[in-house]
């Protein structure tokens, strides 16, 4: 790859993947602490909250990657990478809160939504600008 | 990105990500309507069907993105983007059907499979053609 | 795409997507064999192990794709593609083992972790080298 490669997007993606691995590990540790053997996914409330917290992160992860890369490639790489870092931190806040109580999952969750909405809108601007330029010869 | 960038693939990916966000939201609304508090994922049959419908979409989403982008980059972008739009509509039909009854999930589901199989085969043609050209100097 | 396109990464990604489709199909067959109708996800232990095995593969799949592509684009394509093939085989060993007993899931699982850690580290080397070159003008 040349020096114009999206190294920052790659770095944030790698970091987010390692973070997802860490969250999966946390479910494993919670299984051990609460003696919930696989394949069971039910047990004490704290285990169930930890499990659901990770599930929610996993459900949103591909969606996050799509908005990160489309924003980074078609709008601005530095903005997208910064948003990606905020997203990872927000997911950590979300999981830490959710493990404590169902209600405490909300602040972190709303922050992840804010990041995804922002990245999506910026990506949409970049992609629509590109489509207008390429297919309609309109320069914005 | 230059004008040869895959804007259509980016646009369809963004649309699919927003659609996944909408389906997640629908599970949240179903939680409220049926008073199923997180982290519980069991409750009235309609809630459980809504929950599983979204889970199935989430399980297939990365798989869809792989076939969309490999077909779009290595075979034909317009074909892949059109297939992607059909996939999103098929997922909507699938979820709408599944929420009503387990059996009504099938037409939408078969349509999503048809799209994934088609995109995969076209992608395979493009990728194999590329490998033959690059590594074996065979031009098809 | 030109002849410098990452055809091997695309081929391995397609193969992994088809493998994920096959694993989803296996859950469907297990549903039929054990008469577990959707949306239910509980039933005889063998069904529950088959279900969880696929869930775990689905949770890790986006994470795998991120390490595959960052390693392949920023470190070495052939190494990443080879690692990707080992990962697919390891996931097959994991599922085959998990279907038999909870304990037999471990060898395959550890192999998938070994692949992900290796691809991540190599990707990290490539990405950090790129960042040092691009933003700090340091050539390693």
CSV table of N, CA and C in Angstrom, one decimal, chain A residues 1-5 7-8, chain C residues 74 124-140:
chain,number,residue,atom,x,y,z
A,1,UNK,N,0.8,-1.2,0.0
A,1,UNK,CA,0.0,0.0,0.0
A,1,UNK,C,0.9,1.3,0.0
A,2,UNK,N,0.5,2.3,-0.7
A,2,UNK,CA,1.2,3.5,-0.8
A,2,UNK,C,1.0,4.4,0.4
A,3,UNK,N,1.6,5.5,0.5
A,3,UNK,CA,1.4,6.4,1.6
A,3,UNK,C,0.0,7.1,1.7
A,4,UNK,N,-0.8,6.9,0.6
A,4,UNK,CA,-2.1,7.4,0.7
A,4,UNK,C,-3.1,6.4,1.2
A,5,UNK,N,-2.6,5.3,1.8
A,5,UNK,CA,-3.5,4.3,2.3
A,5,UNK,C,-4.1,4.7,3.6
A,7,UNK,N,-4.3,4.3,6.7
A,7,UNK,CA,-3.7,3.6,7.9
A,7,UNK,C,-4.5,3.9,9.2
A,8,UNK,N,-5.1,5.1,9.3
A,8,UNK,CA,-5.8,5.4,10.5
A,8,UNK,C,-7.0,4.6,10.7
C,74,UNK,N,-1.9,-4.5,4.6
C,74,UNK,CA,-0.8,-3.7,5.2
C,74,UNK,C,0.4,-4.5,5.6
C,124,UNK,N,-0.8,-5.1,12.9
C,124,UNK,CA,-0.3,-4.0,13.7
C,124,UNK,C,1.0,-3.5,13.2
C,125,UNK,N,1.9,-4.5,12.9
C,125,UNK,CA,3.3,-4.1,12.4
C,125,UNK,C,3.1,-3.3,11.1
C,126,UNK,N,2.3,-3.8,10.2
C,126,UNK,CA,2.1,-3.1,8.9
C,126,UNK,C,1.5,-1.7,9.1
C,127,UNK,N,0.5,-1.6,9.9
C,127,UNK,CA,-0.2,-0.4,10.1
C,127,UNK,C,0.7,0.7,10.8
C,128,UNK,N,1.4,0.2,11.8
C,128,UNK,CA,2.3,1.2,12.6
C,128,UNK,C,3.4,1.6,11.6
C,129,UNK,N,4.0,0.7,10.8
C,129,UNK,CA,5.0,1.1,9.9
C,129,UNK,C,4.5,2.1,8.9
C,130,UNK,N,3.2,1.9,8.5
C,130,UNK,CA,2.6,2.9,7.5
C,130,UNK,C,2.4,4.2,8.2
C,131,UNK,N,2.0,4.3,9.4
C,131,UNK,CA,1.7,5.5,10.1
C,131,UNK,C,3.0,6.3,10.4
C,132,UNK,N,4.1,5.5,10.8
C,132,UNK,CA,5.4,6.2,11.0
C,132,UNK,C,5.9,6.8,9.7
C,133,UNK,N,5.7,6.1,8.6
C,133,UNK,CA,6.2,6.5,7.3
C,133,UNK,C,5.4,7.8,6.9
C,134,UNK,N,4.0,7.7,6.9
C,134,UNK,CA,3.2,8.7,6.4
C,134,UNK,C,3.2,10.0,7.2
C,135,UNK,N,3.1,9.8,8.6
C,135,UNK,CA,2.8,11.0,9.4
C,135,UNK,C,4.1,11.5,10.1
C,136,UNK,N,5.1,10.6,10.2
C,136,UNK,CA,6.3,11.0,10.9
C,136,UNK,C,7.6,10.9,10.0
C,137,UNK,N,7.4,10.5,8.8
C,137,UNK,CA,8.5,10.4,7.8
C,137,UNK,C,9.6,9.5,8.3
C,138,UNK,N,9.3,8.5,9.1
C,138,UNK,CA,10.2,7.5,9.6
C,138,UNK,C,10.1,6.2,8.8
C,139,UNK,N,11.2,5.8,8.1
C,139,UNK,CA,11.2,4.6,7.3
C,139,UNK,C,11.8,3.4,8.0
C,140,UNK,N,11.0,2.4,8.3
C,140,UNK,CA,11.6,1.2,9.0
C,140,UNK,C,11.9,0.1,7.9
